[in-house]
mmCIF file of N, CA, C and O in Angstrom:
data_model
loop_
_atom_site.group_PDB
_atom_site.id
_atom_site.type_symbol
_atom_site.label_atom_id
_atom_site.label_comp_id
_atom_site.label_asym_id
_atom_site.label_seq_id
_atom_site.Cartn_x
_atom_site.Cartn_y
_atom_site.Cartn_z
ATOM 1 N N MET I 1 -1.650 -50.908 -41.575
ATOM 2 C CA MET I 1 -1.305 -50.292 -40.360
ATOM 3 C C MET I 1 -1.564 -48.920 -40.348
ATOM 4 O O MET I 1 -0.884 -48.410 -41.083
ATOM 5 N N SER I 2 -2.091 -48.376 -39.742
ATOM 6 C CA SER I 2 -2.484 -46.757 -39.264
ATOM 7 C C SER I 2 -1.195 -46.286 -38.858
ATOM 8 O O SER I 2 -0.597 -46.695 -37.843
ATOM 9 N N PRO I 3 -0.913 -44.996 -39.179
ATOM 10 C CA PRO I 3 0.158 -44.359 -38.346
ATOM 11 C C PRO I 3 -0.304 -43.959 -37.009
ATOM 12 O O PRO I 3 0.868 -43.560 -36.283
ATOM 13 N N ARG I 4 -1.529 -43.722 -36.592
ATOM 14 C CA ARG I 4 -1.841 -43.667 -35.388
ATOM 15 C C ARG I 4 -1.664 -44.881 -34.570
ATOM 16 O O ARG I 4 -1.771 -44.762 -33.211
ATOM 17 N N GLU I 5 -1.455 -45.965 -34.820
ATOM 18 C CA GLU I 5 -1.256 -47.310 -34.078
ATOM 19 C C GLU I 5 0.189 -47.178 -33.589
ATOM 20 O O GLU I 5 1.003 -46.765 -34.244
ATOM 21 N N GLY I 6 0.509 -47.874 -32.517
ATOM 22 C CA GLY I 6 1.698 -48.192 -32.221
ATOM 23 C C GLY I 6 2.041 -46.973 -31.031
ATOM 24 O O GLY I 6 1.481 -46.351 -30.488
ATOM 25 N N PRO I 7 3.545 -46.830 -30.632
ATOM 26 C CA PRO I 7 3.817 -45.951 -29.751
ATOM 27 C C PRO I 7 3.612 -44.565 -30.148
ATOM 28 O O PRO I 7 3.582 -44.123 -31.308
ATOM 29 N N SER I 8 3.063 -43.603 -29.045
ATOM 30 C CA SER I 8 2.791 -42.213 -29.706
ATOM 31 C C SER I 8 4.094 -41.514 -29.524
ATOM 32 O O SER I 8 4.923 -41.634 -28.858
ATOM 33 N N ARG I 9 3.838 -40.379 -30.184
ATOM 34 C CA ARG I 9 4.908 -39.371 -30.373
ATOM 35 C C ARG I 9 4.701 -38.266 -29.036
ATOM 36 O O ARG I 9 3.703 -37.919 -28.646
ATOM 37 N N PRO I 10 6.119 -37.919 -28.551
ATOM 38 C CA PRO I 10 5.786 -37.077 -27.424
ATOM 39 C C PRO I 10 5.161 -35.799 -27.883
ATOM 40 O O PRO I 10 5.433 -35.236 -29.065
ATOM 41 N N LYS I 11 4.496 -35.111 -27.115
ATOM 42 C CA LYS I 11 3.907 -33.763 -27.368
ATOM 43 C C LYS I 11 4.868 -32.509 -27.535
ATOM 44 O O LYS I 11 4.675 -31.778 -28.416
ATOM 45 N N PHE I 12 5.791 -32.753 -26.712
ATOM 46 C CA PHE I 12 6.759 -31.369 -26.696
ATOM 47 C C PHE I 12 8.397 -32.236 -26.554
ATOM 48 O O PHE I 12 8.517 -33.199 -25.883
ATOM 49 N N GLY I 13 9.171 -31.252 -27.049
ATOM 50 C CA GLY I 13 10.610 -31.620 -26.931
ATOM 51 C C GLY I 13 11.552 -30.607 -26.178
ATOM 52 O O GLY I 13 10.961 -29.799 -25.538
ATOM 53 N N ARG I 14 12.818 -30.707 -26.707
ATOM 54 C CA ARG I 14 13.577 -29.615 -25.947
ATOM 55 C C ARG I 14 13.483 -28.133 -26.538
ATOM 56 O O ARG I 14 13.228 -28.157 -27.830
ATOM 57 N N ILE I 15 13.697 -27.218 -25.743
ATOM 58 C CA ILE I 15 13.830 -25.946 -26.100
ATOM 59 C C ILE I 15 15.062 -25.348 -26.749
ATOM 60 O O ILE I 15 15.917 -25.706 -26.201
ATOM 61 N N ASP I 16 15.028 -24.876 -28.151
ATOM 62 C CA ASP I 16 16.255 -24.582 -28.779
ATOM 63 C C ASP I 16 16.825 -23.359 -28.175
ATOM 64 O O ASP I 16 16.097 -22.441 -27.768
ATOM 65 N N PRO I 17 18.233 -23.484 -27.636
ATOM 66 C CA PRO I 17 18.693 -22.272 -27.009
ATOM 67 C C PRO I 17 18.690 -20.891 -28.007
ATOM 68 O O PRO I 17 18.634 -19.829 -27.410
ATOM 69 N N PHE I 18 18.649 -20.956 -29.229
ATOM 70 C CA PHE I 18 18.378 -19.874 -30.163
ATOM 71 C C PHE I 18 17.200 -19.168 -29.968
ATOM 72 O O PHE I 18 16.985 -18.091 -30.246
ATOM 73 N N CYS I 19 16.093 -19.980 -29.553
ATOM 74 C CA CYS I 19 14.771 -19.533 -29.304
ATOM 75 C C CYS I 19 14.742 -18.343 -28.026
ATOM 76 O O CYS I 19 14.211 -17.481 -28.162
ATOM 77 N N LEU I 20 15.707 -18.628 -27.159
ATOM 78 C CA LEU I 20 15.941 -17.468 -26.110
ATOM 79 C C LEU I 20 16.484 -16.069 -26.703
ATOM 80 O O LEU I 20 16.248 -15.128 -25.971
ATOM 81 N N MET I 21 16.864 -16.223 -27.893
ATOM 82 C CA MET I 21 17.505 -14.958 -28.407
ATOM 83 C C MET I 21 16.144 -14.038 -28.711
ATOM 84 O O MET I 21 16.201 -12.948 -28.919
ATOM 85 N N ALA I 22 15.034 -14.620 -28.911
ATOM 86 C CA ALA I 22 13.667 -13.989 -29.253
ATOM 87 C C ALA I 22 12.951 -13.728 -28.036
ATOM 88 O O ALA I 22 12.199 -12.733 -27.978
ATOM 89 N N VAL I 23 12.988 -14.742 -26.972
ATOM 90 C CA VAL I 23 12.161 -14.701 -26.008
ATOM 91 C C VAL I 23 12.413 -13.753 -25.013
ATOM 92 O O VAL I 23 11.848 -13.071 -24.350
ATOM 93 N N LEU I 24 13.973 -13.752 -24.393
ATOM 94 C CA LEU I 24 14.399 -12.899 -23.580
ATOM 95 C C LEU I 24 14.259 -11.339 -23.819
ATOM 96 O O LEU I 24 13.773 -10.721 -22.920
ATOM 97 N N PRO I 25 14.661 -10.999 -24.908
ATOM 98 C CA PRO I 25 14.321 -9.491 -25.290
ATOM 99 C C PRO I 25 12.661 -9.159 -25.300
ATOM 100 O O PRO I 25 12.343 -8.046 -24.823
ATOM 101 N N THR I 26 11.840 -10.054 -25.615
ATOM 102 C CA THR I 26 10.543 -9.889 -25.380
ATOM 103 C C THR I 26 9.979 -9.628 -24.108
ATOM 104 O O THR I 26 9.021 -9.090 -23.778
ATOM 105 N N LEU I 27 10.546 -10.814 -23.339
ATOM 106 C CA LEU I 27 10.627 -10.731 -21.698
ATOM 107 C C LEU I 27 10.693 -9.217 -21.117
ATOM 108 O O LEU I 27 10.125 -8.733 -20.357
ATOM 109 N N LEU I 28 11.859 -8.786 -21.706
ATOM 110 C CA LEU I 28 12.423 -7.363 -21.133
ATOM 111 C C LEU I 28 11.385 -6.506 -21.546
ATOM 112 O O LEU I 28 10.949 -5.395 -20.641
ATOM 113 N N VAL I 29 10.929 -6.456 -22.805
ATOM 114 C CA VAL I 29 9.935 -5.389 -23.231
ATOM 115 C C VAL I 29 8.714 -5.560 -22.433
ATOM 116 O O VAL I 29 8.037 -4.493 -22.051
ATOM 117 N N ALA I 30 8.411 -6.790 -22.308
ATOM 118 C CA ALA I 30 6.921 -6.969 -21.426
ATOM 119 C C ALA I 30 7.254 -6.343 -20.018
ATOM 120 O O ALA I 30 6.295 -5.744 -19.572
ATOM 121 N N GLY I 31 8.414 -6.407 -19.443
ATOM 122 C CA GLY I 31 8.622 -5.984 -17.964
ATOM 123 C C GLY I 31 8.577 -4.498 -18.022
ATOM 124 O O GLY I 31 7.843 -3.877 -17.155
ATOM 125 N N ILE I 32 9.224 -3.951 -19.003
ATOM 126 C CA ILE I 32 9.222 -2.424 -19.079
ATOM 127 C C ILE I 32 7.781 -2.023 -19.296
ATOM 128 O O ILE I 32 7.300 -0.719 -18.781
ATOM 129 N N LEU I 33 7.017 -2.548 -20.422
ATOM 130 C CA LEU I 33 5.876 -1.961 -20.657
ATOM 131 C C LEU I 33 4.880 -2.190 -19.366
ATOM 132 O O LEU I 33 3.903 -1.470 -19.094
ATOM 133 N N GLY I 34 4.852 -3.464 -18.670
ATOM 134 C CA GLY I 34 4.095 -3.678 -17.579
ATOM 135 C C GLY I 34 4.504 -2.856 -16.414
ATOM 136 O O GLY I 34 3.578 -2.343 -15.802
ATOM 137 N N THR I 35 5.496 -2.307 -16.197
ATOM 138 C CA THR I 35 5.776 -1.438 -15.146
ATOM 139 C C THR I 35 5.623 0.043 -15.705
ATOM 140 O O THR I 35 5.152 0.797 -14.663
ATOM 141 N N LEU I 36 5.903 0.430 -16.803
ATOM 142 C CA LEU I 36 5.676 1.737 -17.163
ATOM 143 C C LEU I 36 4.457 2.316 -17.868
ATOM 144 O O LEU I 36 4.054 3.411 -17.735
ATOM 145 N N VAL I 37 3.994 1.322 -18.467
ATOM 146 C CA VAL I 37 2.684 1.950 -19.611
ATOM 147 C C VAL I 37 1.727 1.205 -18.961
ATOM 148 O O VAL I 37 0.530 1.930 -18.470
ATOM 149 N N ASN I 38 1.466 -0.210 -19.044
ATOM 150 C CA ASN I 38 0.116 -0.641 -18.816
ATOM 151 C C ASN I 38 0.423 -2.346 -18.427
ATOM 152 O O ASN I 38 1.155 -3.007 -19.030
ATOM 153 N N VAL I 39 -0.198 -2.782 -17.360
ATOM 154 C CA VAL I 39 0.222 -4.012 -16.918
ATOM 155 C C VAL I 39 -0.390 -4.931 -17.951
ATOM 156 O O VAL I 39 0.287 -5.929 -18.113
ATOM 157 N N ALA I 40 -1.590 -4.765 -18.253
ATOM 158 C CA ALA I 40 -2.320 -5.714 -19.319
ATOM 159 C C ALA I 40 -1.402 -5.938 -20.647
ATOM 160 O O ALA I 40 -1.250 -6.857 -21.081
ATOM 161 N N LEU I 41 -0.819 -4.744 -20.943
ATOM 162 C CA LEU I 41 -0.066 -4.700 -22.383
ATOM 163 C C LEU I 41 1.248 -5.595 -21.882
ATOM 164 O O LEU I 41 1.894 -6.365 -22.754
ATOM 165 N N GLY I 42 1.870 -5.487 -20.712
ATOM 166 C CA GLY I 42 2.900 -6.228 -20.219
ATOM 167 C C GLY I 42 2.494 -7.602 -20.261
ATOM 168 O O GLY I 42 3.419 -8.585 -20.592
ATOM 169 N N LEU I 43 1.535 -8.134 -19.685
ATOM 170 C CA LEU I 43 1.150 -9.516 -19.593
ATOM 171 C C LEU I 43 0.681 -10.232 -21.078
ATOM 172 O O LEU I 43 1.143 -11.302 -21.228
ATOM 173 N N GLY I 44 0.459 -9.459 -21.777
ATOM 174 C CA GLY I 44 0.162 -9.708 -23.293
ATOM 175 C C GLY I 44 1.489 -10.135 -23.914
ATOM 176 O O GLY I 44 1.598 -11.078 -24.675
ATOM 177 N N CYS I 45 2.414 -9.195 -23.712
ATOM 178 C CA CYS I 45 3.653 -9.673 -24.207
ATOM 179 C C CYS I 45 4.379 -10.668 -23.852
ATOM 180 O O CYS I 45 5.225 -11.407 -24.329
ATOM 181 N N ALA I 46 4.355 -10.962 -22.306
ATOM 182 C CA ALA I 46 4.691 -11.912 -21.728
ATOM 183 C C ALA I 46 4.096 -13.356 -22.186
ATOM 184 O O ALA I 46 4.659 -14.352 -22.501
ATOM 185 N N ALA I 47 2.758 -13.374 -22.611
ATOM 186 C CA ALA I 47 2.169 -14.269 -23.003
ATOM 187 C C ALA I 47 2.626 -14.647 -24.477
ATOM 188 O O ALA I 47 2.717 -15.694 -24.945
ATOM 189 N N PHE I 48 2.855 -13.607 -25.272
ATOM 190 C CA PHE I 48 3.404 -14.029 -26.434
ATOM 191 C C PHE I 48 4.771 -14.653 -26.617
ATOM 192 O O PHE I 48 4.991 -15.514 -27.253
ATOM 193 N N ALA I 49 5.784 -14.208 -25.322
ATOM 194 C CA ALA I 49 7.033 -14.826 -25.267
ATOM 195 C C ALA I 49 6.710 -16.346 -25.072
ATOM 196 O O ALA I 49 7.519 -17.235 -25.318
ATOM 197 N N GLY I 50 5.684 -16.396 -24.177
ATOM 198 C CA GLY I 50 5.440 -17.982 -23.712
ATOM 199 C C GLY I 50 4.969 -18.892 -24.965
ATOM 200 O O GLY I 50 5.310 -19.937 -25.101
ATOM 201 N N LEU I 51 4.204 -18.171 -25.862
ATOM 202 C CA LEU I 51 3.776 -19.025 -27.175
ATOM 203 C C LEU I 51 5.018 -19.232 -27.966
ATOM 204 O O LEU I 51 4.961 -20.275 -28.619
ATOM 205 N N ILE I 52 5.910 -18.442 -28.076
ATOM 206 C CA ILE I 52 7.151 -18.602 -28.666
ATOM 207 C C ILE I 52 7.828 -19.852 -28.109
ATOM 208 O O ILE I 52 8.120 -20.771 -28.982
ATOM 209 N N LEU I 53 7.752 -19.741 -26.967
ATOM 210 C CA LEU I 53 8.538 -21.146 -26.305
ATOM 211 C C LEU I 53 7.574 -22.356 -26.584
ATOM 212 O O LEU I 53 8.495 -23.376 -26.859
ATOM 213 N N LEU I 54 6.482 -22.052 -26.533
ATOM 214 C CA LEU I 54 5.497 -23.465 -26.586
ATOM 215 C C LEU I 54 5.606 -24.014 -27.901
ATOM 216 O O LEU I 54 5.683 -25.190 -28.257
ATOM 217 N N PHE I 55 5.787 -23.030 -29.187
ATOM 218 C CA PHE I 55 5.817 -23.516 -30.456
ATOM 219 C C PHE I 55 7.262 -24.123 -30.790
ATOM 220 O O PHE I 55 7.281 -25.127 -31.267
ATOM 221 N N ASP I 56 8.193 -23.479 -30.177
ATOM 222 C CA ASP I 56 9.675 -24.110 -30.269
ATOM 223 C C ASP I 56 9.698 -25.233 -29.865
ATOM 224 O O ASP I 56 10.358 -26.235 -30.477
ATOM 225 N N SER I 57 9.231 -25.484 -28.555
ATOM 226 C CA SER I 57 9.307 -26.847 -28.076
ATOM 227 C C SER I 57 8.365 -27.877 -28.945
ATOM 228 O O SER I 57 8.703 -28.957 -28.863
ATOM 229 N N TRP I 58 7.253 -27.367 -29.455
ATOM 230 C CA TRP I 58 6.613 -28.401 -29.909
ATOM 231 C C TRP I 58 7.161 -28.718 -31.597
ATOM 232 O O TRP I 58 7.166 -29.826 -31.933
ATOM 233 N N ALA I 59 7.783 -27.977 -32.076
ATOM 234 C CA ALA I 59 8.510 -28.123 -33.324
ATOM 235 C C ALA I 59 9.680 -28.949 -33.131
ATOM 236 O O ALA I 59 10.219 -29.656 -34.211
ATOM 237 N N ASN I 60 10.395 -28.893 -32.039
ATOM 238 C CA ASN I 60 11.349 -29.735 -31.706
ATOM 239 C C ASN I 60 11.171 -31.129 -31.091
ATOM 240 O O ASN I 60 12.146 -32.028 -30.387
ATOM 241 N N ARG I 61 9.851 -31.656 -31.103
ATOM 242 C CA ARG I 61 9.495 -33.016 -30.316
ATOM 243 C C ARG I 61 10.401 -33.867 -31.073
ATOM 244 O O ARG I 61 10.463 -34.024 -32.483
ATOM 245 N N PRO I 62 10.595 -35.042 -30.410
ATOM 246 C CA PRO I 62 11.377 -36.046 -31.146
ATOM 247 C C PRO I 62 10.443 -36.865 -32.178
ATOM 248 O O PRO I 62 9.168 -36.850 -31.891
ATOM 249 N N ALA I 63 10.954 -37.470 -32.867
ATOM 250 C CA ALA I 63 10.122 -38.132 -34.003
ATOM 251 C C ALA I 63 9.761 -39.410 -33.141
ATOM 252 O O ALA I 63 10.296 -40.046 -32.362
ATOM 253 N N ALA I 64 8.541 -40.216 -33.914
ATOM 254 C CA ALA I 64 8.211 -41.334 -33.202
ATOM 255 C C ALA I 64 8.958 -42.225 -33.494
ATOM 256 O O ALA I 64 9.735 -42.557 -34.588
ATOM 257 N N ALA I 65 8.994 -43.558 -32.780
ATOM 258 C CA ALA I 65 9.783 -44.673 -32.780
ATOM 259 C C ALA I 65 9.220 -45.479 -34.335
ATOM 260 O O ALA I 65 8.215 -45.630 -34.429
ATOM 261 N N PRO I 66 10.207 -45.816 -35.102
ATOM 262 C CA PRO I 66 9.883 -46.556 -36.160
ATOM 263 C C PRO I 66 9.271 -47.954 -35.689
ATOM 264 O O PRO I 66 9.504 -48.297 -34.865
ATOM 265 N N PRO I 67 8.338 -48.327 -36.750
ATOM 266 C CA PRO I 67 7.733 -49.429 -36.664
ATOM 267 C C PRO I 67 8.763 -50.745 -36.593
ATOM 268 O O PRO I 67 9.919 -50.429 -37.230
ATOM 269 N N PRO I 68 8.581 -51.839 -36.086
ATOM 270 C CA PRO I 68 9.577 -52.974 -36.139
ATOM 271 C C PRO I 68 9.634 -53.393 -37.445
ATOM 272 O O PRO I 68 8.725 -53.588 -38.227
ATOM 273 N N ARG I 69 11.069 -53.776 -37.779
ATOM 274 C CA ARG I 69 11.504 -54.162 -39.255
ATOM 275 C C ARG I 69 10.876 -55.523 -39.412
ATOM 276 O O ARG I 69 11.190 -56.516 -38.403
ATOM 277 N N ARG I 70 10.575 -55.968 -40.458
ATOM 278 C CA ARG I 70 10.368 -57.577 -40.829
ATOM 279 C C ARG I 70 11.581 -58.070 -41.318
ATOM 280 O O ARG I 70 12.592 -57.353 -41.787
ATOM 281 N N SER I 71 11.749 -59.262 -41.148
ATOM 282 C CA SER I 71 12.849 -59.849 -41.839
ATOM 283 C C SER I 71 12.739 -59.973 -43.271
ATOM 284 O O SER I 71 11.750 -60.013 -43.744
ATOM 285 N N PRO I 72 14.108 -59.899 -43.958
ATOM 286 C CA PRO I 72 14.092 -59.918 -45.440
ATOM 287 C C PRO I 72 13.607 -61.216 -46.017
ATOM 288 O O PRO I 72 13.109 -61.048 -47.115
ATOM 289 N N ARG I 73 13.861 -62.170 -45.280
ATOM 290 C CA ARG I 73 13.175 -63.319 -45.851
ATOM 291 C C ARG I 73 11.818 -63.372 -45.993
ATOM 292 O O ARG I 73 11.529 -64.098 -46.865
ATOM 293 N N ALA I 74 10.851 -62.770 -45.217
ATOM 294 C CA ALA I 74 9.547 -62.776 -45.561
ATOM 295 C C ALA I 74 9.105 -61.700 -46.423
ATOM 296 O O ALA I 74 7.874 -62.127 -47.200
ATOM 297 N N THR I 75 9.848 -60.921 -46.849
ATOM 298 C CA THR I 75 9.172 -59.773 -47.803
ATOM 299 C C THR I 75 9.661 -60.102 -49.152
ATOM 300 O O THR I 75 8.950 -59.639 -49.949
ATOM 301 N N GLU I 76 11.007 -60.409 -49.504
ATOM 302 C CA GLU I 76 11.422 -60.696 -50.681
ATOM 303 C C GLU I 76 12.247 -62.007 -51.029
ATOM 304 O O GLU I 76 12.800 -62.727 -50.132
ATOM 305 N N PRO I 77 11.972 -62.661 -52.126
ATOM 306 C CA PRO I 77 12.779 -63.849 -52.456
ATOM 307 C C PRO I 77 14.151 -63.653 -52.290
ATOM 308 O O PRO I 77 14.782 -62.796 -52.522
ATOM 309 N N ALA I 78 15.073 -64.737 -52.205
ATOM 310 C CA ALA I 78 16.373 -64.758 -51.935
ATOM 311 C C ALA I 78 16.920 -64.493 -53.252
ATOM 312 O O ALA I 78 16.466 -65.131 -54.514
ATOM 313 N N ARG I 79 18.133 -63.723 -53.603
ATOM 314 C CA ARG I 79 18.604 -63.532 -54.812
ATOM 315 C C ARG I 79 20.090 -64.190 -54.793
ATOM 316 O O ARG I 79 20.687 -64.328 -53.951
ATOM 317 N N ARG I 80 20.227 -64.929 -56.135
ATOM 318 C CA ARG I 80 21.566 -65.401 -56.255
ATOM 319 C C ARG I 80 22.722 -64.398 -56.511
ATOM 320 O O ARG I 80 22.413 -63.371 -57.265
ATOM 321 N N PRO I 81 23.804 -64.670 -56.017
ATOM 322 C CA PRO I 81 24.736 -63.611 -56.305
ATOM 323 C C PRO I 81 25.304 -63.990 -57.688
ATOM 324 O O PRO I 81 25.476 -64.977 -58.075
ATOM 325 N N GLY I 82 25.439 -62.771 -58.353
ATOM 326 C CA GLY I 82 25.914 -62.805 -59.772
ATOM 327 C C GLY I 82 27.076 -62.212 -59.825
ATOM 328 O O GLY I 82 27.856 -62.112 -58.979
ATOM 329 N N PRO I 83 27.711 -62.273 -61.127
ATOM 330 C CA PRO I 83 29.026 -61.645 -61.183
ATOM 331 C C PRO I 83 28.849 -60.279 -61.195
ATOM 332 O O PRO I 83 27.940 -59.433 -61.288
ATOM 333 N N PRO I 84 30.140 -59.643 -60.418
ATOM 334 C CA PRO I 84 30.302 -58.323 -60.299
ATOM 335 C C PRO I 84 29.725 -57.617 -61.570
ATOM 336 O O PRO I 84 30.496 -58.112 -62.738
ATOM 337 N N PRO I 85 29.410 -56.251 -61.573
ATOM 338 C CA PRO I 85 29.628 -55.275 -62.909
ATOM 339 C C PRO I 85 30.747 -55.182 -63.436
ATOM 340 O O PRO I 85 31.773 -55.112 -62.781
ATOM 341 N N PRO I 86 31.048 -55.122 -64.711
ATOM 342 C CA PRO I 86 32.351 -54.821 -64.967
ATOM 343 C C PRO I 86 32.649 -53.270 -64.740
ATOM 344 O O PRO I 86 32.068 -52.404 -64.672
ATOM 345 N N ARG I 87 34.242 -53.246 -64.338
ATOM 346 C CA ARG I 87 34.601 -51.907 -64.028
ATOM 347 C C ARG I 87 35.074 -51.236 -65.543
ATOM 348 O O ARG I 87 35.672 -51.959 -66.521
ATOM 349 N N ARG I 88 34.891 -49.916 -65.483
ATOM 350 C CA ARG I 88 35.190 -49.009 -66.567
ATOM 351 C C ARG I 88 36.708 -48.784 -66.366
ATOM 352 O O ARG I 88 37.428 -48.355 -65.252
ATOM 353 N N PRO I 89 37.547 -48.572 -67.359
ATOM 354 C CA PRO I 89 39.064 -48.259 -67.090
ATOM 355 C C PRO I 89 38.969 -46.849 -66.709
ATOM 356 O O PRO I 89 38.291 -46.075 -67.380
ATOM 357 N N ALA I 90 39.896 -46.448 -65.843
ATOM 358 C CA ALA I 90 40.099 -44.984 -65.656
ATOM 359 C C ALA I 90 40.598 -44.354 -66.740
ATOM 360 O O ALA I 90 41.598 -44.539 -67.427
ATOM 361 N N SER I 91 39.873 -43.173 -67.005
ATOM 362 C CA SER I 91 40.536 -42.356 -68.108
ATOM 363 C C SER I 91 41.350 -41.030 -67.622
ATOM 364 O O SER I 91 40.924 -40.776 -66.476
ATOM 365 N N ALA I 92 42.081 -40.654 -68.347
ATOM 366 C CA ALA I 92 43.019 -39.429 -68.054
ATOM 367 C C ALA I 92 42.001 -38.141 -68.049
ATOM 368 O O ALA I 92 41.090 -38.159 -68.640
ATOM 369 N N PRO I 93 42.399 -37.069 -67.004
ATOM 370 C CA PRO I 93 41.436 -35.997 -66.980
ATOM 371 C C PRO I 93 41.536 -35.262 -68.498
ATOM 372 O O PRO I 93 42.793 -35.351 -69.173
ATOM 373 N N ALA I 94 40.758 -34.495 -68.858
ATOM 374 C CA ALA I 94 40.832 -33.674 -70.092
ATOM 375 C C ALA I 94 41.768 -32.526 -69.970
ATOM 376 O O ALA I 94 41.972 -32.080 -68.933
ATOM 377 N N ARG I 95 42.493 -32.493 -70.876
ATOM 378 C CA ARG I 95 43.343 -31.268 -71.159
ATOM 379 C C ARG I 95 42.932 -30.224 -71.867
ATOM 380 O O ARG I 95 42.328 -30.119 -72.298
ATOM 381 N N ARG I 96 43.248 -28.985 -71.068
ATOM 382 C CA ARG I 96 42.872 -27.552 -71.342
ATOM 383 C C ARG I 96 44.056 -27.110 -72.109
ATOM 384 O O ARG I 96 45.117 -27.145 -71.679
ATOM 385 N N PRO I 97 43.518 -26.306 -73.145
ATOM 386 C CA PRO I 97 44.606 -25.582 -73.804
ATOM 387 C C PRO I 97 45.084 -24.614 -72.889
ATOM 388 O O PRO I 97 44.626 -24.048 -72.061
ATOM 389 N N GLY I 98 46.552 -24.271 -73.289
ATOM 390 C CA GLY I 98 47.156 -23.437 -72.371
ATOM 391 C C GLY I 98 46.703 -21.877 -72.984
ATOM 392 O O GLY I 98 45.943 -21.534 -73.805
ATOM 393 N N PRO I 99 47.648 -20.783 -72.455
ATOM 394 C CA PRO I 99 47.392 -19.547 -72.958
ATOM 395 C C PRO I 99 47.766 -19.287 -74.254
ATOM 396 O O PRO I 99 48.530 -19.932 -74.787
ATOM 397 N N PRO I 100 47.012 -18.287 -75.117
ATOM 398 C CA PRO I 100 47.392 -18.116 -76.171
ATOM 399 C C PRO I 100 48.732 -17.434 -76.495
ATOM 400 O O PRO I 100 49.327 -17.001 -75.590
ATOM 401 N N PRO I 101 49.388 -17.972 -77.664
ATOM 402 C CA PRO I 101 50.903 -17.267 -77.877
ATOM 403 C C PRO I 101 50.688 -15.904 -78.233
ATOM 404 O O PRO I 101 49.735 -15.203 -78.695
ATOM 405 N N ARG I 102 51.942 -15.287 -77.907
ATOM 406 C CA ARG I 102 52.101 -13.817 -77.879
ATOM 407 C C ARG I 102 52.272 -13.359 -79.301
ATOM 408 O O ARG I 102 52.916 -13.917 -80.254
#
């Protein structure tokens, strides 16, 4: 079965709130550049902030739904229950030497 078959994965997910720590200052700089320096430079900076949001949403998209599981009876033969493995006796912790004598 190909990984492309079955339910598709969503293209975008939720935006991480910590992404806004990069986007909001970039938009502030874009506003300042757009009003005081050059409108095209401000629009370019705003487009860069939008690309950051787009990438973050793409990186946080949910995983695809797992394929339906087959019953264990169809995939492996039944095992007989055997005796449990032997238990090791508990050992005392290793003792460390004390401080040297004076």
